[in-house]
PDB file of C-alpha atoms in Angstrom:
ATOM      1  CA  UNK E   1      -2.982  26.751  16.182  1.00 36.00           C
ATOM      2  CA  UNK E   2      -4.523  24.803  13.290  1.00 39.00           C
ATOM      3  CA  UNK E   3      -7.264  22.254  13.549  1.00 39.00           C
ATOM      4  CA  UNK E   4      -5.490  18.987  14.505  1.00 38.00           C
ATOM      5  CA  UNK E   5      -7.765  17.051  12.159  1.00 37.00           C
ATOM      6  CA  UNK E   6      -6.508  19.243   9.301  1.00 40.00           C
ATOM      7  CA  UNK E   7      -2.852  18.544  10.080  1.00 42.00           C
ATOM      8  CA  UNK E   8      -3.455  14.822  10.582  1.00 46.00           C
ATOM      9  CA  UNK E   9      -4.242  14.504   6.884  1.00 62.00           C
ATOM     10  CA  UNK E  10      -1.585  14.079   4.234  1.00 70.00           C
ATOM     11  CA  UNK E  11      -0.703  17.092   2.074  1.00 87.00           C
ATOM     12  CA  UNK E  12      -3.147  17.907  -0.718  1.00 93.00           C
ATOM     13  CA  UNK E  13      -2.368  16.230  -4.033  1.00 95.00           C
ATOM     14  CA  UNK E  14      -1.378  19.505  -5.729  1.00 97.00           C
ATOM     15  CA  UNK E  15       0.996  20.388  -2.881  1.00 96.00           C
ATOM     16  CA  UNK E  16       2.537  16.936  -2.891  1.00 96.00           C
ATOM     17  CA  UNK E  17       2.979  17.051  -6.675  1.00 97.00           C
ATOM     18  CA  UNK E  18       4.780  20.400  -6.404  1.00 97.00           C
ATOM     19  CA  UNK E  19       6.939  18.999  -3.593  1.00 97.00           C
ATOM     20  CA  UNK E  20       7.950  15.999  -5.722  1.00 97.00           C
ATOM     21  CA  UNK E  21       8.792  18.323  -8.591  1.00 96.00           C
ATOM     22  CA  UNK E  22      10.802  20.693  -6.391  1.00 95.00           C
ATOM     23  CA  UNK E  23      12.898  18.010  -4.708  1.00 96.00           C
ATOM     24  CA  UNK E  24      13.459  15.617  -7.644  1.00 96.00           C
ATOM     25  CA  UNK E  25      17.067  15.411  -8.783  1.00 93.00           C
ATOM     26  CA  UNK E  26      16.370  13.667 -12.081  1.00 94.00           C
ATOM     27  CA  UNK E  27      13.632  13.281 -14.657  1.00 95.00           C
ATOM     28  CA  UNK E  28      12.813  11.184 -17.701  1.00 95.00           C
ATOM     29  CA  UNK E  29      11.397  12.918 -20.770  1.00 94.00           C
ATOM     30  CA  UNK E  30       9.477  11.166 -23.538  1.00 92.00           C
ATOM     31  CA  UNK E  31       8.756  13.171 -26.675  1.00 87.00           C
ATOM     32  CA  UNK E  32       8.517  12.743 -30.430  1.00 76.00           C
ATOM     33  CA  UNK E  33      12.279  12.487 -30.620  1.00 62.00           C
ATOM     34  CA  UNK E  34      12.460   9.561 -28.176  1.00 79.00           C
ATOM     35  CA  UNK E  35      13.168   9.228 -24.489  1.00 87.00           C
ATOM     36  CA  UNK E  36      15.985  10.802 -22.506  1.00 90.00           C
ATOM     37  CA  UNK E  37      16.893  10.874 -18.836  1.00 92.00           C
ATOM     38  CA  UNK E  38      18.490  13.892 -17.194  1.00 91.00           C
ATOM     39  CA  UNK E  39      20.180  14.336 -13.814  1.00 91.00           C
ATOM     40  CA  UNK E  40      20.328  17.789 -12.265  1.00 88.00           C
ATOM     41  CA  UNK E  41      19.151  19.339 -15.516  1.00 87.00           C
ATOM     42  CA  UNK E  42      15.851  20.961 -14.641  1.00 92.00           C
ATOM     43  CA  UNK E  43      14.495  23.853 -12.627  1.00 92.00           C
ATOM     44  CA  UNK E  44      10.961  24.930 -11.767  1.00 93.00           C
ATOM     45  CA  UNK E  45       9.270  28.321 -11.945  1.00 93.00           C
ATOM     46  CA  UNK E  46       6.819  29.557  -9.312  1.00 93.00           C
ATOM     47  CA  UNK E  47       3.844  28.589 -11.476  1.00 91.00           C
ATOM     48  CA  UNK E  48       5.032  25.005 -12.009  1.00 92.00           C
ATOM     49  CA  UNK E  49       6.588  25.449 -15.451  1.00 92.00           C
ATOM     50  CA  UNK E  50       9.645  23.224 -15.920  1.00 95.00           C
ATOM     51  CA  UNK E  51      12.859  24.441 -17.540  1.00 94.00           C
ATOM     52  CA  UNK E  52      15.005  21.658 -19.006  1.00 92.00           C
ATOM     53  CA  UNK E  53      18.692  22.465 -19.383  1.00 89.00           C
ATOM     54  CA  UNK E  54      19.659  19.953 -22.057  1.00 85.00           C
ATOM     55  CA  UNK E  55      22.880  19.589 -24.120  1.00 84.00           C
ATOM     56  CA  UNK E  56      22.964  20.979 -27.622  1.00 80.00           C
ATOM     57  CA  UNK E  57      23.005  17.496 -29.147  1.00 81.00           C
ATOM     58  CA  UNK E  58      19.849  16.425 -27.299  1.00 80.00           C
ATOM     59  CA  UNK E  59      17.246  14.779 -29.510  1.00 79.00           C
ATOM     60  CA  UNK E  60      14.580  16.619 -27.500  1.00 81.00           C
ATOM     61  CA  UNK E  61      16.066  19.962 -28.432  1.00 78.00           C
ATOM     62  CA  UNK E  62      16.174  18.927 -32.090  1.00 77.00           C
ATOM     63  CA  UNK E  63      12.551  17.779 -31.891  1.00 74.00           C
ATOM     64  CA  UNK E  64      11.480  21.119 -30.435  1.00 74.00           C
ATOM     65  CA  UNK E  65      13.349  23.098 -33.092  1.00 72.00           C
ATOM     66  CA  UNK E  66      12.217  20.986 -36.019  1.00 73.00           C
ATOM     67  CA  UNK E  67       8.712  20.035 -34.942  1.00 65.00           C
ATOM     68  CA  UNK E  68       6.515  20.359 -38.059  1.00 59.00           C
ATOM     69  CA  UNK E  69       3.398  21.157 -36.039  1.00 61.00           C
ATOM     70  CA  UNK E  70       4.972  23.745 -33.782  1.00 59.00           C
ATOM     71  CA  UNK E  71       5.497  22.954 -30.113  1.00 67.00           C
ATOM     72  CA  UNK E  72       5.866  19.165 -29.648  1.00 76.00           C
ATOM     73  CA  UNK E  73       4.116  17.287 -26.885  1.00 89.00           C
ATOM     74  CA  UNK E  74       6.073  15.505 -24.167  1.00 92.00           C
ATOM     75  CA  UNK E  75       5.683  13.587 -20.928  1.00 96.00           C
ATOM     76  CA  UNK E  76       7.974  14.234 -17.967  1.00 97.00           C
ATOM     77  CA  UNK E  77       8.313  11.629 -15.209  1.00 97.00           C
ATOM     78  CA  UNK E  78       9.679  12.263 -11.728  1.00 98.00           C
ATOM     79  CA  UNK E  79      10.225   9.771  -8.904  1.00 97.00           C
ATOM     80  CA  UNK E  80       9.950  10.648  -5.229  1.00 97.00           C
ATOM     81  CA  UNK E  81      12.662   8.508  -3.610  1.00 96.00           C
ATOM     82  CA  UNK E  82      12.913   8.063   0.146  1.00 97.00           C
ATOM     83  CA  UNK E  83      16.274   9.471   1.321  1.00 96.00           C
ATOM     84  CA  UNK E  84      16.568   6.825   4.047  1.00 97.00           C
ATOM     85  CA  UNK E  85      17.156   3.244   2.843  1.00 96.00           C
ATOM     86  CA  UNK E  86      13.906   1.315   3.231  1.00 95.00           C
ATOM     87  CA  UNK E  87      12.112  -1.453   1.394  1.00 89.00           C
ATOM     88  CA  UNK E  88      10.348   0.076  -1.609  1.00 90.00           C
ATOM     89  CA  UNK E  89      12.037   3.488  -1.687  1.00 94.00           C
ATOM     90  CA  UNK E  90       9.770   5.003  -4.367  1.00 96.00           C
ATOM     91  CA  UNK E  91       7.215   6.950  -2.326  1.00 96.00           C
ATOM     92  CA  UNK E  92       5.398   8.484  -5.308  1.00 97.00           C
ATOM     93  CA  UNK E  93       5.662   9.082  -9.041  1.00 98.00           C
ATOM     94  CA  UNK E  94       4.670  12.229 -10.886  1.00 98.00           C
ATOM     95  CA  UNK E  95       3.834  12.482 -14.575  1.00 98.00           C
ATOM     96  CA  UNK E  96       3.436  15.799 -16.392  1.00 98.00           C
ATOM     97  CA  UNK E  97       2.067  15.856 -19.941  1.00 97.00           C
ATOM     98  CA  UNK E  98       2.359  19.070 -21.911  1.00 94.00           C
ATOM     99  CA  UNK E  99       4.258  20.912 -24.601  1.00 91.00           C
ATOM    100  CA  UNK E 100       7.868  21.914 -25.170  1.00 89.00           C
ATOM    101  CA  UNK E 101       9.306  25.109 -26.614  1.00 86.00           C
ATOM    102  CA  UNK E 102      12.843  26.420 -27.009  1.00 85.00           C
ATOM    103  CA  UNK E 103      13.657  29.288 -24.632  1.00 79.00           C
ATOM    104  CA  UNK E 104      17.119  30.884 -24.453  1.00 76.00           C
ATOM    105  CA  UNK E 105      19.218  27.733 -24.872  1.00 72.00           C
ATOM    106  CA  UNK E 106      16.913  25.509 -22.826  1.00 81.00           C
ATOM    107  CA  UNK E 107      13.520  23.862 -23.179  1.00 89.00           C
ATOM    108  CA  UNK E 108      10.452  25.272 -21.493  1.00 91.00           C
ATOM    109  CA  UNK E 109       7.704  22.819 -20.582  1.00 93.00           C
ATOM    110  CA  UNK E 110       4.080  23.807 -19.887  1.00 93.00           C
ATOM    111  CA  UNK E 111       2.074  21.017 -18.181  1.00 96.00           C
ATOM    112  CA  UNK E 112      -1.462  20.443 -19.430  1.00 96.00           C
ATOM    113  CA  UNK E 113      -2.091  17.244 -17.427  1.00 97.00           C
ATOM    114  CA  UNK E 114      -0.715  16.252 -14.020  1.00 98.00           C
ATOM    115  CA  UNK E 115      -0.925  12.716 -12.616  1.00 98.00           C
ATOM    116  CA  UNK E 116       0.353  11.724  -9.182  1.00 98.00           C
ATOM    117  CA  UNK E 117       0.644   8.104  -8.112  1.00 97.00           C
ATOM    118  CA  UNK E 118       1.099   7.455  -4.402  1.00 93.00           C
ATOM    119  CA  UNK E 119       0.437   4.436  -2.148  1.00 89.00           C
ATOM    120  CA  UNK E 120      -3.137   5.571  -1.504  1.00 87.00           C
ATOM    121  CA  UNK E 121      -3.882   5.562  -5.240  1.00 93.00           C
ATOM    122  CA  UNK E 122      -3.468   7.548  -8.451  1.00 97.00           C
ATOM    123  CA  UNK E 123      -5.010  10.996  -8.766  1.00 97.00           C
ATOM    124  CA  UNK E 124      -5.291  13.463 -11.637  1.00 98.00           C
ATOM    125  CA  UNK E 125      -4.364  16.880 -10.255  1.00 98.00           C
ATOM    126  CA  UNK E 126      -6.188  19.926 -11.555  1.00 98.00           C
ATOM    127  CA  UNK E 127      -3.697  21.929 -13.640  1.00 97.00           C
ATOM    128  CA  UNK E 128      -4.779  25.266 -12.186  1.00 97.00           C
ATOM    129  CA  UNK E 129      -4.466  23.922  -8.645  1.00 97.00           C
ATOM    130  CA  UNK E 130      -1.025  22.557  -9.518  1.00 98.00           C
ATOM    131  CA  UNK E 131       0.092  25.937 -10.862  1.00 96.00           C
ATOM    132  CA  UNK E 132      -1.237  27.773  -7.801  1.00 97.00           C
ATOM    133  CA  UNK E 133       0.155  25.351  -5.220  1.00 97.00           C
ATOM    134  CA  UNK E 134       3.500  25.762  -3.490  1.00 95.00           C
ATOM    135  CA  UNK E 135       5.851  22.942  -2.503  1.00 96.00           C
ATOM    136  CA  UNK E 136       5.922  21.917   1.128  1.00 97.00           C
ATOM    137  CA  UNK E 137       8.252  24.346   2.954  1.00 96.00           C
ATOM    138  CA  UNK E 138      10.346  21.402   4.190  1.00 97.00           C
ATOM    139  CA  UNK E 139      10.618  19.653   0.809  1.00 97.00           C
ATOM    140  CA  UNK E 140      14.152  20.758  -0.048  1.00 96.00           C
ATOM    141  CA  UNK E 141      15.445  20.029   3.456  1.00 97.00           C
ATOM    142  CA  UNK E 142      13.604  16.735   3.924  1.00 98.00           C
ATOM    143  CA  UNK E 143      16.425  14.458   2.745  1.00 97.00           C
ATOM    144  CA  UNK E 144      18.933  16.031   5.143  1.00 97.00           C
ATOM    145  CA  UNK E 145      16.458  16.039   8.038  1.00 97.00           C
ATOM    146  CA  UNK E 146      15.413  12.394   7.651  1.00 98.00           C
ATOM    147  CA  UNK E 147      18.968  11.158   7.131  1.00 97.00           C
ATOM    148  CA  UNK E 148      20.079  12.961  10.284  1.00 97.00           C
ATOM    149  CA  UNK E 149      17.156  11.532  12.244  1.00 97.00           C
ATOM    150  CA  UNK E 150      17.863   7.985  11.053  1.00 97.00           C
ATOM    151  CA  UNK E 151      21.655   8.103  11.455  1.00 97.00           C
ATOM    152  CA  UNK E 152      22.026  10.134  14.640  1.00 97.00           C
ATOM    153  CA  UNK E 153      18.769   9.736  16.557  1.00 96.00           C
ATOM    154  CA  UNK E 154      17.720   6.134  16.187  1.00 95.00           C
ATOM    155  CA  UNK E 155      16.765   6.103  19.861  1.00 96.00           C
ATOM    156  CA  UNK E 156      14.280   8.908  19.210  1.00 97.00           C
ATOM    157  CA  UNK E 157      12.737   6.942  16.328  1.00 96.00           C
ATOM    158  CA  UNK E 158      12.287   3.969  18.652  1.00 95.00           C
ATOM    159  CA  UNK E 159      10.661   6.190  21.282  1.00 95.00           C
ATOM    160  CA  UNK E 160       8.217   7.494  18.698  1.00 96.00           C
ATOM    161  CA  UNK E 161       6.975   3.945  18.119  1.00 95.00           C
ATOM    162  CA  UNK E 162       5.255   4.254  21.526  1.00 95.00           C
ATOM    163  CA  UNK E 163       2.724   6.415  19.687  1.00 95.00           C
ATOM    164  CA  UNK E 164       1.985   3.601  17.231  1.00 94.00           C
ATOM    165  CA  UNK E 165      -0.792   1.102  17.817  1.00 91.00           C
ATOM    166  CA  UNK E 166       0.645  -2.144  19.183  1.00 90.00           C
ATOM    167  CA  UNK E 167      -1.025  -4.191  16.442  1.00 90.00           C
ATOM    168  CA  UNK E 168       0.871  -2.196  13.794  1.00 89.00           C
ATOM    169  CA  UNK E 169       4.174  -3.086  15.467  1.00 92.00           C
ATOM    170  CA  UNK E 170       3.446  -6.833  15.558  1.00 91.00           C
ATOM    171  CA  UNK E 171       6.369  -8.785  14.037  1.00 93.00           C
ATOM    172  CA  UNK E 172       8.213  -5.552  13.142  1.00 93.00           C
ATOM    173  CA  UNK E 173      11.916  -6.022  12.469  1.00 95.00           C
ATOM    174  CA  UNK E 174      12.834  -2.402  11.729  1.00 95.00           C
ATOM    175  CA  UNK E 175      11.304   1.077  11.971  1.00 96.00           C
ATOM    176  CA  UNK E 176      12.718   3.935   9.897  1.00 97.00           C
ATOM    177  CA  UNK E 177      11.671   7.543   9.234  1.00 98.00           C
ATOM    178  CA  UNK E 178      10.103   7.562   5.770  1.00 97.00           C
ATOM    179  CA  UNK E 179       8.861  11.106   5.192  1.00 97.00           C
ATOM    180  CA  UNK E 180       8.318  14.447   6.866  1.00 97.00           C
ATOM    181  CA  UNK E 181       6.313  17.479   5.799  1.00 96.00           C
ATOM    182  CA  UNK E 182       4.730  20.440   7.512  1.00 95.00           C
ATOM    183  CA  UNK E 183       1.784  18.272   8.557  1.00 94.00           C
ATOM    184  CA  UNK E 184       3.560  15.347  10.222  1.00 96.00           C
ATOM    185  CA  UNK E 185       6.172  12.601  10.308  1.00 97.00           C
ATOM    186  CA  UNK E 186       5.716   9.195   8.654  1.00 96.00           C
ATOM    187  CA  UNK E 187       7.413   6.030   9.905  1.00 97.00           C
ATOM    188  CA  UNK E 188       7.990   2.904   7.818  1.00 96.00           C
ATOM    189  CA  UNK E 189       7.394  -0.274   9.838  1.00 96.00           C
ATOM    190  CA  UNK E 190       9.103  -3.208   8.129  1.00 96.00           C
ATOM    191  CA  UNK E 191       8.391  -6.876   8.720  1.00 94.00           C
ATOM    192  CA  UNK E 192       9.945  -9.931   7.131  1.00 93.00           C
ATOM    193  CA  UNK E 193       7.520 -10.036   4.191  1.00 91.00           C
ATOM    194  CA  UNK E 194       5.660  -6.731   4.218  1.00 92.00           C
ATOM    195  CA  UNK E 195       5.577  -3.212   5.636  1.00 94.00           C
ATOM    196  CA  UNK E 196       3.201  -0.501   6.794  1.00 92.00           C
ATOM    197  CA  UNK E 197       3.477   3.273   6.995  1.00 94.00           C
ATOM    198  CA  UNK E 198       2.235   5.095  10.089  1.00 94.00           C
ATOM    199  CA  UNK E 199       1.734   8.844  10.176  1.00 94.00           C
ATOM    200  CA  UNK E 200       2.332  10.879  13.331  1.00 95.00           C
ATOM    201  CA  UNK E 201       0.560  14.218  12.882  1.00 94.00           C
ATOM    202  CA  UNK E 202       1.940  17.434  14.342  1.00 94.00           C
ATOM    203  CA  UNK E 203      -0.275  19.497  16.634  1.00 92.00           C
ATOM    204  CA  UNK E 204       0.270  22.495  14.318  1.00 92.00           C
ATOM    205  CA  UNK E 205       1.948  23.038  10.934  1.00 93.00           C
ATOM    206  CA  UNK E 206       5.739  23.374  10.765  1.00 95.00           C
ATOM    207  CA  UNK E 207       6.729  25.923   8.145  1.00 94.00           C
ATOM    208  CA  UNK E 208      10.436  26.113   9.057  1.00 96.00           C
ATOM    209  CA  UNK E 209      13.158  23.993  10.651  1.00 95.00           C
ATOM    210  CA  UNK E 210      12.833  25.577  14.096  1.00 96.00           C
ATOM    211  CA  UNK E 211       9.123  24.806  14.154  1.00 97.00           C
ATOM    212  CA  UNK E 212       9.776  21.253  12.987  1.00 97.00           C
ATOM    213  CA  UNK E 213      12.212  20.714  15.860  1.00 96.00           C
ATOM    214  CA  UNK E 214       9.566  21.860  18.335  1.00 97.00           C
ATOM    215  CA  UNK E 215       6.906  19.632  16.747  1.00 96.00           C
ATOM    216  CA  UNK E 216       9.144  16.556  16.998  1.00 97.00           C
ATOM    217  CA  UNK E 217       9.948  17.364  20.630  1.00 96.00           C
ATOM    218  CA  UNK E 218       6.214  17.479  21.337  1.00 96.00           C
ATOM    219  CA  UNK E 219       5.798  14.039  19.762  1.00 96.00           C
ATOM    220  CA  UNK E 220       8.678  12.700  21.858  1.00 96.00           C
ATOM    221  CA  UNK E 221       7.085  14.126  24.988  1.00 96.00           C
ATOM    222  CA  UNK E 222       3.803  12.452  24.063  1.00 95.00           C
ATOM    223  CA  UNK E 223       5.706   9.200  23.502  1.00 94.00           C
ATOM    224  CA  UNK E 224       7.305   9.527  26.934  1.00 91.00           C
ATOM    225  CA  UNK E 225       3.920  10.026  28.534  1.00 90.00           C
ATOM    226  CA  UNK E 226       2.533   7.038  26.634  1.00 82.00           C
ATOM    227  CA  UNK E 227       5.317   4.684  27.743  1.00 60.00           C
ATOM    228  CA  UNK E 228       4.413   4.536  31.439  1.00 50.00           C
ATOM    229  CA  UNK E 229       0.873   3.093  31.071  1.00 42.00           C
ATOM    230  CA  UNK E 230       2.181   0.427  28.669  1.00 44.00           C
ATOM    231  CA  UNK E 231       4.959  -0.506  31.098  1.00 38.00           C
ATOM    232  CA  UNK E 232       2.475  -0.775  33.953  1.00 33.00           C
ATOM    233  CA  UNK E 233       0.203  -2.913  31.815  1.00 37.00           C
ATOM    234  CA  UNK E 234       3.055  -5.297  31.060  1.00 36.00           C
ATOM    235  CA  UNK E 235       3.918  -5.553  34.765  1.00 35.00           C
ATOM    236  CA  UNK E 236       0.324  -6.388  35.656  1.00 34.00           C
ATOM    237  CA  UNK E 237       0.171  -8.989  32.924  1.00 32.00           C
ATOM    238  CA  UNK E 238       3.410 -10.577  34.086  1.00 39.00           C
ATOM    239  CA  UNK E 239       2.221 -10.565  37.683  1.00 39.00           C
ATOM    240  CA  UNK E 240      -1.057 -12.224  36.800  1.00 42.00           C
ATOM    241  CA  UNK E 241       0.814 -14.988  35.064  1.00 38.00           C
TER     242      UNK E 241
END
């Protein structure tokens, strides 16, 4: 079992950047030839190199072929979008600056600078750490898992709020699952004019779906145990009144 303080923390920046890159379904590319947006047109190698599968008439492809100084520079932008509808669905943005080169009918991109912007702030990720990191093992399944939790187990989401500090739930109008990774589950608490995110850490990392199911069941059990003292407290308060 891992140190619970380790798993309470959010994923490292390099891991989160690789997770955003792995799960993104679109990207915007800015290069000497202009700016283009692509949907479902990129793949990622194990070391973080991006392969862009662009049409033959792409201005980016022409720029790479005709670049007078060799390999042209480019910036790739990826958005991490929450799969469950919530206020402010962009959870993070990832920018990769680097160079392009033509490789077997597609463009290869080597990042030389990695910038990740998330709610806690913007961080420049070390390129070597980015290349060595692996995406979160749940990254590709996260959208399906969160959508299922929100659509089919809303009662479970409400039970999990028993693990949230009462002050954080003040004036809440809706609670939705925002994110899940091997370290924990994040809930979005929405109010009329603002929102907060609350992280529920797992007691140990979840590296596969079966482990994730067990970790969520543990949280639900903890929520069940936490509900009785709160109920008793309310009864005492009502009785005193």
